[in-house]
Amino acid sequence: MASVDDVKIIALPKFLDARGNLSFAEQNSHIPFEIKRTYWIYDVPGGEDRGGHAFKENQEVVIALSGAFDVIVDDGENRKAFTLNRSYYGLYVPAGLWRSMENFSTNSFALEFGSVAYSVDDYIREYDDFLKLKKNGKI
Ligand code: TYD
């Protein structure tokens, strides 16, 4: 049963160089699972929110490749907010948490690695359903 305390910032490697900086992430290492899916969110109007849902199985790592946004995680009892605004930090979010992404800055670019291929059935899109599943120990 995941709690908000299981959400962690991951410091990714960074190579600072006068030619420009470089960071990277490898699965089963910096990313603590095998990556089955990568998706990205871009052209978000400034101040917009996204991603209010939970995953039953999918773990994820979220990176702000550009700009800034907040990731809010909620385990049904507690909430935590993380501001992402550096491309060399990832946020690990285990399965079974409600999470939303808020306060996107203009020109922000969110990259997400997931542990599960896209499946509609893996999504819980109603907060009340999430709370029921959480209280019954189903996620
Ligand atoms: P959605 O999950 O609603 O975005 P957000 O997490 O920001 O709320 O996804 C938007 C649309 O994109 C939705 O119709 C499903 C589709 N989609 C895929 O087909 N594959 C994916 O991996 C993702 C993340 C979304």
PDB file of C-alpha atoms in Angstrom, residues 3-5 7 49 51-52 70-82 97-102 127 130-131:
ATOM      1  CA  SER A   3       1.824   6.257   0.781  1.00  0.00           C
ATOM      2  CA  VAL A   4       2.977   9.753  -0.073  1.00  0.00           C
ATOM      3  CA  ASP A   5       6.166   8.967   1.869  1.00  0.00           C
ATOM      4  CA  VAL A   7       7.316   9.382  -3.431  1.00  0.00           C
ATOM      5  CA  ASP A  49      -3.575  21.486 -14.656  1.00  0.00           C
ATOM      6  CA  GLY A  51      -3.355  14.273 -14.829  1.00  0.00           C
ATOM      7  CA  GLY A  52      -5.843  14.039 -11.959  1.00  0.00           C
ATOM      8  CA  ASP A  70       3.912  20.937  -9.409  1.00  0.00           C
ATOM      9  CA  VAL A  71       3.133  17.269  -8.896  1.00  0.00           C
ATOM     10  CA  ILE A  72       0.583  16.712  -6.137  1.00  0.00           C
ATOM     11  CA  VAL A  73       0.373  13.209  -4.675  1.00  0.00           C
ATOM     12  CA  ASP A  74      -2.365  11.942  -2.374  1.00  0.00           C
ATOM     13  CA  ASP A  75      -2.714   8.555  -0.663  1.00  0.00           C
ATOM     14  CA  GLY A  76      -6.235   9.151   0.623  1.00  0.00           C
ATOM     15  CA  GLU A  77      -4.965  10.380   3.984  1.00  0.00           C
ATOM     16  CA  ASN A  78      -2.080  12.693   3.217  1.00  0.00           C
ATOM     17  CA  ARG A  79      -1.056  14.931   0.347  1.00  0.00           C
ATOM     18  CA  LYS A  80       2.347  16.228  -0.695  1.00  0.00           C
ATOM     19  CA  ALA A  81       3.358  18.705  -3.373  1.00  0.00           C
ATOM     20  CA  PHE A  82       6.641  18.623  -5.282  1.00  0.00           C
ATOM     21  CA  LEU A  97      -1.536   7.135  -5.446  1.00  0.00           C
ATOM     22  CA  TRP A  98      -3.773   9.895  -6.733  1.00  0.00           C
ATOM     23  CA  ARG A  99      -1.614  12.367  -8.593  1.00  0.00           C
ATOM     24  CA  SER A 100      -2.183  15.570 -10.449  1.00  0.00           C
ATOM     25  CA  MET A 101       0.098  18.030 -12.213  1.00  0.00           C
ATOM     26  CA  GLU A 102      -0.592  21.686 -11.632  1.00  0.00           C
ATOM     27  CA  TYR A 127     -11.380  10.431  -6.819  1.00  0.00           C
ATOM     28  CA  PHE A 130      -9.823   5.891  -5.655  1.00  0.00           C
ATOM     29  CA  LEU A 131     -10.764   6.478  -2.009  1.00  0.00           C
TER      30      LEU A 131
END
